[in-house]
Amino acid sequence: MFFAGLKKMSKQQKNLAAGTLHGKEALLEWCKRQTVGYKNVRVSNMTTSWRDGLAFCAIIHRYKPDLIDFQNLSKDDMLKNNEMAFKVAEEHLGIPALLDARDLVSMDVPDEQSIMTYLSSLFFGLNNFKPSDNTTETNNNTIAKGKPKRYLFDILADEAYKRRFKLRQREIVEEQCTDTEVTA
């Protein structure tokens, strides 16, 4: 069942395999890669994946782990997570808070263009930093830090990174298939 699903690649997956992602798809892919392994963070779109604030915090934590204590964040405290991410990004990284935490939490589906604009600001603002030399334990996975600063297009062209990302994608799909089979 799982392997049958792998044969049906989405347009985005085919573009990733060919290294031809652009714009929104490339930004989404960068976000997914920055947040892989973080507990309770699953970036799958540019709207609802960001509502609880954990994905914003995870991206900031990946580059500046001393600014956010990710292990003590709660998925249920959406307002606090968003406020923290926006405040830390503005005060410590110089990235303006283009989103309002209360608005983000109050919407069932946040505005995609607003999220993309803020994420673009994060992407370019964090470009001045490199991931920390520390390792971070998140969701029982270790994310290695200290690699040289890389640009989005370098990341998308990195075959080893693609393999690790695809492996994590398969794990997530398998988890979802198992969850679906259990409930069926």
mmCIF file of C-alpha atoms in Angstrom, residues 36-132:
data_model
loop_
_atom_site.group_PDB
_atom_site.id
_atom_site.type_symbol
_atom_site.label_atom_id
_atom_site.label_comp_id
_atom_site.label_asym_id
_atom_site.label_seq_id
_atom_site.Cartn_x
_atom_site.Cartn_y
_atom_site.Cartn_z
ATOM 1 C CA VAL A 36 12.205 18.540 9.999
ATOM 2 C CA GLY A 37 12.525 16.731 13.317
ATOM 3 C CA TYR A 38 10.922 19.413 15.468
ATOM 4 C CA LYS A 39 8.246 18.035 17.767
ATOM 5 C CA ASN A 40 4.653 18.878 16.731
ATOM 6 C CA VAL A 41 5.825 20.740 13.616
ATOM 7 C CA ARG A 42 4.628 19.570 10.217
ATOM 8 C CA VAL A 43 4.837 22.163 7.512
ATOM 9 C CA SER A 44 2.628 21.175 4.604
ATOM 10 C CA ASN A 45 1.237 24.497 3.383
ATOM 11 C CA MET A 46 1.505 28.258 3.684
ATOM 12 C CA THR A 47 -1.597 28.695 5.837
ATOM 13 C CA THR A 48 -2.673 26.378 8.648
ATOM 14 C CA SER A 49 0.792 24.880 9.239
ATOM 15 C CA TRP A 50 1.821 28.223 10.760
ATOM 16 C CA ARG A 51 -1.214 28.972 12.917
ATOM 17 C CA ASP A 52 0.115 27.506 16.203
ATOM 18 C CA GLY A 53 3.434 29.378 15.923
ATOM 19 C CA LEU A 54 5.618 26.318 16.439
ATOM 20 C CA ALA A 55 6.936 26.304 12.870
ATOM 21 C CA PHE A 56 8.024 29.950 13.168
ATOM 22 C CA CYS A 57 9.735 29.146 16.476
ATOM 23 C CA ALA A 58 11.409 26.059 14.984
ATOM 24 C CA ILE A 59 12.931 28.038 12.111
ATOM 25 C CA ILE A 60 14.265 30.692 14.473
ATOM 26 C CA HIS A 61 15.494 28.009 16.893
ATOM 27 C CA ARG A 62 17.362 26.237 14.099
ATOM 28 C CA TYR A 63 19.500 29.326 13.547
ATOM 29 C CA LYS A 64 19.512 30.871 17.027
ATOM 30 C CA PRO A 65 18.732 28.158 19.614
ATOM 31 C CA ASP A 66 19.746 30.432 22.486
ATOM 32 C CA LEU A 67 16.792 32.733 21.745
ATOM 33 C CA ILE A 68 13.946 30.198 22.004
ATOM 34 C CA ASP A 69 13.555 27.307 24.436
ATOM 35 C CA PHE A 70 11.760 25.077 21.955
ATOM 36 C CA GLN A 71 11.446 22.105 24.302
ATOM 37 C CA ASN A 72 9.138 24.064 26.613
ATOM 38 C CA LEU A 73 6.742 25.324 23.945
ATOM 39 C CA SER A 74 3.215 23.956 23.861
ATOM 40 C CA LYS A 75 1.210 23.376 20.701
ATOM 41 C CA ASP A 76 -1.848 24.486 22.691
ATOM 42 C CA ASP A 77 -0.441 27.944 23.506
ATOM 43 C CA MET A 78 -0.704 29.362 19.992
ATOM 44 C CA LEU A 79 -0.805 33.025 20.967
ATOM 45 C CA LYS A 80 2.308 32.776 23.152
ATOM 46 C CA ASN A 81 4.231 30.847 20.466
ATOM 47 C CA ASN A 82 3.432 33.389 17.757
ATOM 48 C CA GLU A 83 4.120 36.379 19.995
ATOM 49 C CA MET A 84 7.466 34.892 21.012
ATOM 50 C CA ALA A 85 8.513 34.138 17.435
ATOM 51 C CA PHE A 86 7.606 37.602 16.166
ATOM 52 C CA LYS A 87 9.168 39.400 19.143
ATOM 53 C CA VAL A 88 12.421 37.407 19.020
ATOM 54 C CA ALA A 89 12.717 37.807 15.246
ATOM 55 C CA GLU A 90 12.185 41.551 15.486
ATOM 56 C CA GLU A 91 14.286 42.324 18.569
ATOM 57 C CA HIS A 92 17.185 39.930 18.027
ATOM 58 C CA LEU A 93 17.288 39.298 14.298
ATOM 59 C CA GLY A 94 16.039 42.605 12.928
ATOM 60 C CA ILE A 95 13.135 40.975 11.080
ATOM 61 C CA PRO A 96 10.022 43.153 11.325
ATOM 62 C CA ALA A 97 6.867 41.603 12.786
ATOM 63 C CA LEU A 98 4.708 41.713 9.672
ATOM 64 C CA LEU A 99 2.065 39.479 11.255
ATOM 65 C CA ASP A 100 -0.085 40.004 14.317
ATOM 66 C CA ALA A 101 -0.192 36.992 16.638
ATOM 67 C CA ARG A 102 -3.821 37.587 17.665
ATOM 68 C CA ASP A 103 -4.967 37.804 14.056
ATOM 69 C CA LEU A 104 -3.095 34.649 13.120
ATOM 70 C CA VAL A 105 -4.632 32.671 15.980
ATOM 71 C CA SER A 106 -8.149 34.002 15.391
ATOM 72 C CA MET A 107 -8.274 32.838 11.761
ATOM 73 C CA ASP A 108 -9.144 29.250 10.915
ATOM 74 C CA VAL A 109 -7.063 29.619 7.760
ATOM 75 C CA PRO A 110 -4.429 32.362 7.915
ATOM 76 C CA ASP A 111 -3.823 34.504 4.837
ATOM 77 C CA GLU A 112 -1.370 32.725 2.562
ATOM 78 C CA GLN A 113 0.173 35.881 1.088
ATOM 79 C CA SER A 114 0.820 37.324 4.551
ATOM 80 C CA ILE A 115 2.483 34.106 5.724
ATOM 81 C CA MET A 116 4.612 33.928 2.574
ATOM 82 C CA THR A 117 5.676 37.564 2.947
ATOM 83 C CA TYR A 118 6.774 37.005 6.545
ATOM 84 C CA LEU A 119 8.541 33.743 5.692
ATOM 85 C CA SER A 120 10.385 35.490 2.877
ATOM 86 C CA SER A 121 11.538 38.072 5.411
ATOM 87 C CA LEU A 122 12.697 35.274 7.720
ATOM 88 C CA PHE A 123 14.498 33.544 4.872
ATOM 89 C CA PHE A 124 16.411 36.654 3.853
ATOM 90 C CA GLY A 125 16.930 37.816 7.453
ATOM 91 C CA LEU A 126 18.347 34.465 8.535
ATOM 92 C CA ASN A 127 20.593 34.409 5.493
ATOM 93 C CA ASN A 128 23.004 36.493 7.580
ATOM 94 C CA PHE A 129 23.271 33.690 10.155
ATOM 95 C CA LYS A 130 24.379 30.114 10.045
ATOM 96 C CA PRO A 131 22.815 27.282 12.005
ATOM 97 C CA SER A 132 24.230 26.897 15.498
#
